[in-house]
JSON list of C-alpha atoms in Angstrom, two decimals:
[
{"chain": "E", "resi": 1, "resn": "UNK", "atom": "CA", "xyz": [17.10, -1.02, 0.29]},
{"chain": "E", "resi": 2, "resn": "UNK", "atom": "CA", "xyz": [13.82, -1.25, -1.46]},
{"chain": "E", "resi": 3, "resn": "UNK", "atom": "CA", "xyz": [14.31, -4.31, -3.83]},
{"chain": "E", "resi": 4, "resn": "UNK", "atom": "CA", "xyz": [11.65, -6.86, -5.52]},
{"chain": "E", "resi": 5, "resn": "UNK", "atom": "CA", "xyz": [9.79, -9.48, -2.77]},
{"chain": "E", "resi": 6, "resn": "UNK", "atom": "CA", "xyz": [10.55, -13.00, -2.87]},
{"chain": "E", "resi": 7, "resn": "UNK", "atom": "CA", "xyz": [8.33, -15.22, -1.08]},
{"chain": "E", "resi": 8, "resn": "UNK", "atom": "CA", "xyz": [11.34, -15.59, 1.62]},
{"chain": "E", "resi": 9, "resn": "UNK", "atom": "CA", "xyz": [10.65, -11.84, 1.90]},
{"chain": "E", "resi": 10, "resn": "UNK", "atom": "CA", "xyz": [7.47, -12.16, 2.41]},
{"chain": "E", "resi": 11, "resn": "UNK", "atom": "CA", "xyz": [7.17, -15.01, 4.67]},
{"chain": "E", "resi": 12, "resn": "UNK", "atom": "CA", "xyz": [9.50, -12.96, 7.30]},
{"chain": "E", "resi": 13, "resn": "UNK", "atom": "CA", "xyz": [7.07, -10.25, 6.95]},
{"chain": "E", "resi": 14, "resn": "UNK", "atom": "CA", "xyz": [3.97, -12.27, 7.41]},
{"chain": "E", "resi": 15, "resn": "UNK", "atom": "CA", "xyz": [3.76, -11.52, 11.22]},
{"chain": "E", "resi": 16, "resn": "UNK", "atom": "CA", "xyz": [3.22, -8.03, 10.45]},
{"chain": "E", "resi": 17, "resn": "UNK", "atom": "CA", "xyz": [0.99, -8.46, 7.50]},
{"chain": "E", "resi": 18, "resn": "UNK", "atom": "CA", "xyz": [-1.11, -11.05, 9.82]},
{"chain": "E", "resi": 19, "resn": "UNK", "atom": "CA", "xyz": [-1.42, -8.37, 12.46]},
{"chain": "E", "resi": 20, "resn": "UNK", "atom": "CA", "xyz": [-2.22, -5.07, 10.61]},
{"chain": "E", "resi": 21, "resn": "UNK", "atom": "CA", "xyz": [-5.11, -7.35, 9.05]},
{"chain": "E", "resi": 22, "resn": "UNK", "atom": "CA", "xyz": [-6.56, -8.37, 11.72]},
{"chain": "E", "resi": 23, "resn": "UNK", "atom": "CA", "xyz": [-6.36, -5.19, 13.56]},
{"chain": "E", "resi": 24, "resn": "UNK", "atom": "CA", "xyz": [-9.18, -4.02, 11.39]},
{"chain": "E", "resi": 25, "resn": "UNK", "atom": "CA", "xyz": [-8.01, -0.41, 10.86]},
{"chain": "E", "resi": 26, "resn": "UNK", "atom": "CA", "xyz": [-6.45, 0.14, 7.83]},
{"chain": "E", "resi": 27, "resn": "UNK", "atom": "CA", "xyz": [-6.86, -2.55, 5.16]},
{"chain": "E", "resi": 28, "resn": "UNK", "atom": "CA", "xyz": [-10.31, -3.95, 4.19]},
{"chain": "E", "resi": 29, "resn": "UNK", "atom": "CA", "xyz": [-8.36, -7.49, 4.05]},
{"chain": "E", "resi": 30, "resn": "UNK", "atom": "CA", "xyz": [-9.82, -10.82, 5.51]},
{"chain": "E", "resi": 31, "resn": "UNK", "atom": "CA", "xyz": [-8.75, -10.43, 9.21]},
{"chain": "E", "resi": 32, "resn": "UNK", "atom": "CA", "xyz": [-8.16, -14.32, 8.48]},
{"chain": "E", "resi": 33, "resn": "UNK", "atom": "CA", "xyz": [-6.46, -14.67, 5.50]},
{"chain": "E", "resi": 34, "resn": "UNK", "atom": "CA", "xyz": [-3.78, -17.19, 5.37]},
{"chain": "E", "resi": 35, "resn": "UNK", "atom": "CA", "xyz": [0.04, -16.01, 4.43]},
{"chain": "E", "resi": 36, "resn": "UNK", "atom": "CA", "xyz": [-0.34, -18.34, 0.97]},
{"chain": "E", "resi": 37, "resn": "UNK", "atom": "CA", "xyz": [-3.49, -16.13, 0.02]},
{"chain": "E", "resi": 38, "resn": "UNK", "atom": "CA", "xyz": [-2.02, -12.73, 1.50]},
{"chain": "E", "resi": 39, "resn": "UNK", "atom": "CA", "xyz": [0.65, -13.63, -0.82]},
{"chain": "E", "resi": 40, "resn": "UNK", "atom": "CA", "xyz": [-1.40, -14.58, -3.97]},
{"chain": "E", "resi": 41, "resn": "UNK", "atom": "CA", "xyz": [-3.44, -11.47, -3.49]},
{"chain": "E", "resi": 42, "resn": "UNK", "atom": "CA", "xyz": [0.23, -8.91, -2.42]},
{"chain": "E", "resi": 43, "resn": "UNK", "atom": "CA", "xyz": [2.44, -10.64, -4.08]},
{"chain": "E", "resi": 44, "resn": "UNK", "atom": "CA", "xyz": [1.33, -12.79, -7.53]},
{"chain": "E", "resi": 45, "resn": "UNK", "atom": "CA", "xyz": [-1.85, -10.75, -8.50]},
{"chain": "E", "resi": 46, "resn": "UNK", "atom": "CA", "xyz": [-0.24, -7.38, -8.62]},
{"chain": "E", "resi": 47, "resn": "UNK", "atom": "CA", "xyz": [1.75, -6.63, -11.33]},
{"chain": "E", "resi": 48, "resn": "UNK", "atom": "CA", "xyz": [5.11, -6.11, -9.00]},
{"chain": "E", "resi": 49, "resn": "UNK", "atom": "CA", "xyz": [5.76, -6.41, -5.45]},
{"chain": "E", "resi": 50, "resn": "UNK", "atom": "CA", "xyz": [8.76, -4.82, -3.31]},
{"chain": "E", "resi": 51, "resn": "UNK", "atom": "CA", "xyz": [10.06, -4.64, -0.08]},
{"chain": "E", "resi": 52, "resn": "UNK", "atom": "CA", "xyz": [12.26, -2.16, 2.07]},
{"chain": "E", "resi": 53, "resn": "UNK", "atom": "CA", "xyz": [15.04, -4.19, 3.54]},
{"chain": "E", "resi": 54, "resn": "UNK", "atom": "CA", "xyz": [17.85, -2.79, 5.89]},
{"chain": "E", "resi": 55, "resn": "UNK", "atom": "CA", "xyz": [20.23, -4.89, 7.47]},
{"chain": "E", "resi": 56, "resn": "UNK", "atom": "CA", "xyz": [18.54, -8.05, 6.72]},
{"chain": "E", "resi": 57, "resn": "UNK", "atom": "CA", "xyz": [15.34, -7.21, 7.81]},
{"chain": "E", "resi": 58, "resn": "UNK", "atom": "CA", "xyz": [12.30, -6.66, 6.13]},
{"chain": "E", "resi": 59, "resn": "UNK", "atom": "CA", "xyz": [10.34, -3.09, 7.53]},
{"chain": "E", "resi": 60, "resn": "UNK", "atom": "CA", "xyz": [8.07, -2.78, 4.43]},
{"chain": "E", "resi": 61, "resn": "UNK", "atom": "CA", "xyz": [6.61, -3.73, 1.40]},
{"chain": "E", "resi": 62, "resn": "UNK", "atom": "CA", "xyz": [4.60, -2.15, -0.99]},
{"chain": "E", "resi": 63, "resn": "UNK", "atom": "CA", "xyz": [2.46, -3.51, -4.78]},
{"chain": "E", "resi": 64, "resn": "UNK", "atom": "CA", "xyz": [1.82, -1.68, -7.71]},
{"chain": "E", "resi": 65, "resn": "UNK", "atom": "CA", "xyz": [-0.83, -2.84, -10.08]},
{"chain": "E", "resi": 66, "resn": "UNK", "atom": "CA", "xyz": [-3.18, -1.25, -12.76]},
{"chain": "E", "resi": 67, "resn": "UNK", "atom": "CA", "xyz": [-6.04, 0.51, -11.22]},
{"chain": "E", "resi": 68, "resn": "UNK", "atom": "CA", "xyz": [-8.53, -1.23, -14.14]},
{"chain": "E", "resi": 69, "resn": "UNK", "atom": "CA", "xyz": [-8.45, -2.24, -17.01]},
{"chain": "E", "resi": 70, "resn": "UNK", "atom": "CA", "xyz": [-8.95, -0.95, -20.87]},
{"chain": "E", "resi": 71, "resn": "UNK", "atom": "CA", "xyz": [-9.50, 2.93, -21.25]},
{"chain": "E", "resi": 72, "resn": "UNK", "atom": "CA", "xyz": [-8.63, 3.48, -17.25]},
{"chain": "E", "resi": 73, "resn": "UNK", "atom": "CA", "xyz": [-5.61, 0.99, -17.28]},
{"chain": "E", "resi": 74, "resn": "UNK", "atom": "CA", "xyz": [-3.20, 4.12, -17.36]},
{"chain": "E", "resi": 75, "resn": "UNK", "atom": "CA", "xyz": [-4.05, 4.73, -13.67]},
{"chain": "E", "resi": 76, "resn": "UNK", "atom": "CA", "xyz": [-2.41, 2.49, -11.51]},
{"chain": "E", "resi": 77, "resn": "UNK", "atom": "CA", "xyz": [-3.45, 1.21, -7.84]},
{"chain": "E", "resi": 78, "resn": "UNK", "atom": "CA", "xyz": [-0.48, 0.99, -4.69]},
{"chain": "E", "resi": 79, "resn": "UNK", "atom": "CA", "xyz": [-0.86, -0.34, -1.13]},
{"chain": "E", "resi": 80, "resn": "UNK", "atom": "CA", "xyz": [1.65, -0.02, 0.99]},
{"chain": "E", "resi": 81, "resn": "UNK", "atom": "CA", "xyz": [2.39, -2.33, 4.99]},
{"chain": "E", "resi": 82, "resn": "UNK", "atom": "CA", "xyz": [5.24, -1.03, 7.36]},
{"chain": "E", "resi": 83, "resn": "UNK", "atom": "CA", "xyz": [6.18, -2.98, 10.57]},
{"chain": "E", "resi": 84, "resn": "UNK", "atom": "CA", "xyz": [5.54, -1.53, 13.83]},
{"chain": "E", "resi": 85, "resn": "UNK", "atom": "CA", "xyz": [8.60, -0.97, 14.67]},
{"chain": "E", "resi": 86, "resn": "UNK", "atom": "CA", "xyz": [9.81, 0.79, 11.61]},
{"chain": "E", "resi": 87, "resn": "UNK", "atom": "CA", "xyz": [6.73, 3.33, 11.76]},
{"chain": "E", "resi": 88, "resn": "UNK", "atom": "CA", "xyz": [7.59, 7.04, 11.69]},
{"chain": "E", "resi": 89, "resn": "UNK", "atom": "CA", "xyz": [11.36, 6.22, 10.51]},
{"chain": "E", "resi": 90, "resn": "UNK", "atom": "CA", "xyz": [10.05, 7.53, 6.66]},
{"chain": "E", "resi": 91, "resn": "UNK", "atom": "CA", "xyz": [10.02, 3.96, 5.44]},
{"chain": "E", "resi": 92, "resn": "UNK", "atom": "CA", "xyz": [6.37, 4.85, 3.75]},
{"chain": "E", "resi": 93, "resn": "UNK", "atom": "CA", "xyz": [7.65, 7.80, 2.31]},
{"chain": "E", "resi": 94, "resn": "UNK", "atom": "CA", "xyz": [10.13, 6.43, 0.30]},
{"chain": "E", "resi": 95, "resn": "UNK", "atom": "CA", "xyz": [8.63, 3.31, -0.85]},
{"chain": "E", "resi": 96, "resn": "UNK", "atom": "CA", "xyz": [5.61, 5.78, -1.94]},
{"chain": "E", "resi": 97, "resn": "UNK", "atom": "CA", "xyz": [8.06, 7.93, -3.81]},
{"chain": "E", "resi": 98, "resn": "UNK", "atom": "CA", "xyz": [9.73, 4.63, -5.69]},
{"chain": "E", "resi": 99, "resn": "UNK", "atom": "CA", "xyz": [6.72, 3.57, -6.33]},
{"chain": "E", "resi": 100, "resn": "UNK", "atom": "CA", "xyz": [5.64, 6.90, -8.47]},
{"chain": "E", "resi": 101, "resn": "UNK", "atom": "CA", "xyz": [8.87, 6.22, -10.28]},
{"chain": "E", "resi": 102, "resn": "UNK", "atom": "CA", "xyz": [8.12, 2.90, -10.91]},
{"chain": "E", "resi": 103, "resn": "UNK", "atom": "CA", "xyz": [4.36, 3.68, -11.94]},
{"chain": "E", "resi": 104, "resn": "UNK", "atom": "CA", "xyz": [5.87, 5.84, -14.74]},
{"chain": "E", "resi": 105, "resn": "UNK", "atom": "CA", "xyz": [8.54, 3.69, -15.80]},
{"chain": "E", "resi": 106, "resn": "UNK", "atom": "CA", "xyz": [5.47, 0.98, -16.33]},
{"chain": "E", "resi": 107, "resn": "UNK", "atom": "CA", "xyz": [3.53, 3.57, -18.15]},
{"chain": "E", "resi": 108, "resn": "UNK", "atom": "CA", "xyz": [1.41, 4.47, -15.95]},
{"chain": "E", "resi": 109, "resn": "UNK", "atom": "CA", "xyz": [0.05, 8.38, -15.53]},
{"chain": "E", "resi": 110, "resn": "UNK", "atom": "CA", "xyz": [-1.68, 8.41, -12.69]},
{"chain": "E", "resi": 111, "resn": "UNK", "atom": "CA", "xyz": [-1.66, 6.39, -8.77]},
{"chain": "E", "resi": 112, "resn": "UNK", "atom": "CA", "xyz": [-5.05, 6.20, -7.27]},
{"chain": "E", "resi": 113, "resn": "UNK", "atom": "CA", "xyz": [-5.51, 4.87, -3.93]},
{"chain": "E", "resi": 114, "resn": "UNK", "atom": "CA", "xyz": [-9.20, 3.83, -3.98]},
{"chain": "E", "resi": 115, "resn": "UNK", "atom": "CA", "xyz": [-9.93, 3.67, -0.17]},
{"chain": "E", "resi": 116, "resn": "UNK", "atom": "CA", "xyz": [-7.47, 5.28, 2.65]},
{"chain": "E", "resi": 117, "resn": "UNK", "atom": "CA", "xyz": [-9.43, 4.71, 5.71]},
{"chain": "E", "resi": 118, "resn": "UNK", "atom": "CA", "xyz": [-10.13, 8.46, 7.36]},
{"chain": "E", "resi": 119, "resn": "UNK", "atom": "CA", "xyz": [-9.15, 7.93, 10.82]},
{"chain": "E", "resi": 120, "resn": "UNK", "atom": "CA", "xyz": [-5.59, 6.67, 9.17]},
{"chain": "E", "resi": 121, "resn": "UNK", "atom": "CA", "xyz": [-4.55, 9.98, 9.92]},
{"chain": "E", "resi": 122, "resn": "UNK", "atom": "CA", "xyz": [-0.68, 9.55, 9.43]},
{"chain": "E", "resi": 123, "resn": "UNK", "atom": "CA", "xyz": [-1.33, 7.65, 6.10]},
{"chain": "E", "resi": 124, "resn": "UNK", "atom": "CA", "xyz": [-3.62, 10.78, 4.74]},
{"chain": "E", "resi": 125, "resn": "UNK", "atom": "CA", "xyz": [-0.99, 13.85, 6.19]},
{"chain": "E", "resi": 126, "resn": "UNK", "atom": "CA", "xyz": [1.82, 11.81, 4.02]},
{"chain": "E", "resi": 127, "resn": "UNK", "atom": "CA", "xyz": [-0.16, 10.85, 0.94]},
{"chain": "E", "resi": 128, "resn": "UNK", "atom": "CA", "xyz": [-1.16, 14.81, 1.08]},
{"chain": "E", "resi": 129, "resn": "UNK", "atom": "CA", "xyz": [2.08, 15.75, 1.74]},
{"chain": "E", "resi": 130, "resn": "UNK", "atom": "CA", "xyz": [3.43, 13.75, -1.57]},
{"chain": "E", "resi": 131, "resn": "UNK", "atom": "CA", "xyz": [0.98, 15.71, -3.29]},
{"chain": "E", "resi": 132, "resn": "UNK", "atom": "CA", "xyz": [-1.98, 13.42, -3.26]},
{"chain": "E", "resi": 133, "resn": "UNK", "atom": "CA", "xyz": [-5.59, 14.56, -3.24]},
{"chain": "E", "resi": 134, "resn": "UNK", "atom": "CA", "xyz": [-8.75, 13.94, -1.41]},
{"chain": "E", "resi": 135, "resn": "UNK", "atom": "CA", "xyz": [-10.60, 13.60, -4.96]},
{"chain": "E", "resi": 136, "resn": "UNK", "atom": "CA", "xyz": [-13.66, 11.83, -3.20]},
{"chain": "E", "resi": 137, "resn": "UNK", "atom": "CA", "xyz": [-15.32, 10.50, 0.15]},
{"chain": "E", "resi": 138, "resn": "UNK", "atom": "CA", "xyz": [-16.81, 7.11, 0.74]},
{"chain": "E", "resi": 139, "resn": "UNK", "atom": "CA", "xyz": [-19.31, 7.66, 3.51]},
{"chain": "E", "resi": 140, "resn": "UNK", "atom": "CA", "xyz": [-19.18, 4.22, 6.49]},
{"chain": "E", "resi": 141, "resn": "UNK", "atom": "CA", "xyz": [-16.99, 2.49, 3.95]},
{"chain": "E", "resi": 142, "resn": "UNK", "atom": "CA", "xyz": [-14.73, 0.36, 6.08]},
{"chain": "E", "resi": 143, "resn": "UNK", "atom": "CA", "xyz": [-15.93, -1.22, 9.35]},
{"chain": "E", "resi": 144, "resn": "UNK", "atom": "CA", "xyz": [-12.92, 0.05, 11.72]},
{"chain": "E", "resi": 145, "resn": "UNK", "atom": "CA", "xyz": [-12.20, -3.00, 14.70]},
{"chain": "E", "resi": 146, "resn": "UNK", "atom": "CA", "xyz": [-12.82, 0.06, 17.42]},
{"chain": "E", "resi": 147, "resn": "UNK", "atom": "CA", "xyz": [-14.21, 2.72, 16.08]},
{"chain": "E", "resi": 148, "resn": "UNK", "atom": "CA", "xyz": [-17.37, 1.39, 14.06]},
{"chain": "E", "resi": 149, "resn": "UNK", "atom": "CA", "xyz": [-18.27, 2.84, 10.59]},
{"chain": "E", "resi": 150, "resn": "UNK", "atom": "CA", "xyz": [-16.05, 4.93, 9.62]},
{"chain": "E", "resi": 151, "resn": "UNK", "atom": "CA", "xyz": [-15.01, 7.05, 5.94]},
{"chain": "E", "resi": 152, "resn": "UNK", "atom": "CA", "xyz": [-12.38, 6.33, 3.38]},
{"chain": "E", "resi": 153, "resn": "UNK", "atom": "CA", "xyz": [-11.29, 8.40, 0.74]},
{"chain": "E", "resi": 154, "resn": "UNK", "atom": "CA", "xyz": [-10.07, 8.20, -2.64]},
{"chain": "E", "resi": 155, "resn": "UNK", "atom": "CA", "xyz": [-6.69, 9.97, -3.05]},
{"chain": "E", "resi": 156, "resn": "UNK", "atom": "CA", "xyz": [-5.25, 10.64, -6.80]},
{"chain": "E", "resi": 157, "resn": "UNK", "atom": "CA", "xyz": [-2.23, 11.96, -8.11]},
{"chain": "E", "resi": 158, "resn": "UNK", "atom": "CA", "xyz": [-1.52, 12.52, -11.74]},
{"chain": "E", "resi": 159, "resn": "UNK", "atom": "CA", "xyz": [2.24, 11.68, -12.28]},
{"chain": "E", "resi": 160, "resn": "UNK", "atom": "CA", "xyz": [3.69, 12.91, -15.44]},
{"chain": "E", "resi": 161, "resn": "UNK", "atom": "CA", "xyz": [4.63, 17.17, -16.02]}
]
């Protein structure tokens, strides 16, 4: 079910992608950013891209890329879309937990989610839940479509035993 993207993949997904965007609530993405540069910037600049397929349609995708570079390029850096239809069926939970095996199968030690928007309240309860932490808080970092200024946290997890 969860496989690598292919830019078929990601074209059928687009319409999602296109509308969490421009929502404004989650993802500090330009609102309009065009499906070849959402898929330069999700698909080509990260070091792999998947999706979650099941019965020929895509309900999520997620990239995994190094954090940074050098002396901090153990840590590595996930985002994570789910259609709206698929929401609340798990599909972020297990693309999250492939993508911690991944991570360590690339040699990575650590995920690090650099900004989780705080009102995202169902992405923060799972990323706790997988045993994330709150390790910081980014005062009025994102500029949420209906709420105004808003927090965003940085969430860590340190992968290996």
């Amino acid at each position: 079910m969860i496989r690598d993207i292919t830019r078929e993949d990601f074209a059928l997904f687009w319409p999602t992608f296109s509308a969490v965007i421009q929502a404004q609530e989650t993802y500090a993405f330009d609102p309009s950013m065009t499906q070849a540069q959402a898929y330069t910037l999700w698909c080509e600049m990260p070091q792999k891209a998947f999706v979650f397929v099941e019965n020929g349609h895509v309900l999520g995708t997620y990239y995994i890329k190094p954090n940074a570079m050098g002396p901090s390029s153990h840590i590595c850096n996930c985002g994570y879309m789910v259609s709206s239809e698929a929401r609340g069926k798990g599909i972020a939970r297990r693309m999250c937990e492939h993508s911690q095996h991944v991570a360590i199968e690339l040699g990575f030690d650590a995920m690090q989610f650099n900004s989780v928007v705080s009102t995202n309240d169902a992405a923060v309860r799972l990323w706790e839940k997988l045993g994330f932490a709150i390790v910081g808080t980014i005062p009025k970092a994102y500029q949420h479509a209906q709420l105004g200024l808003v927090d965003s946290y940085v969430m860590y997890k340190w992968l290996r035993n």
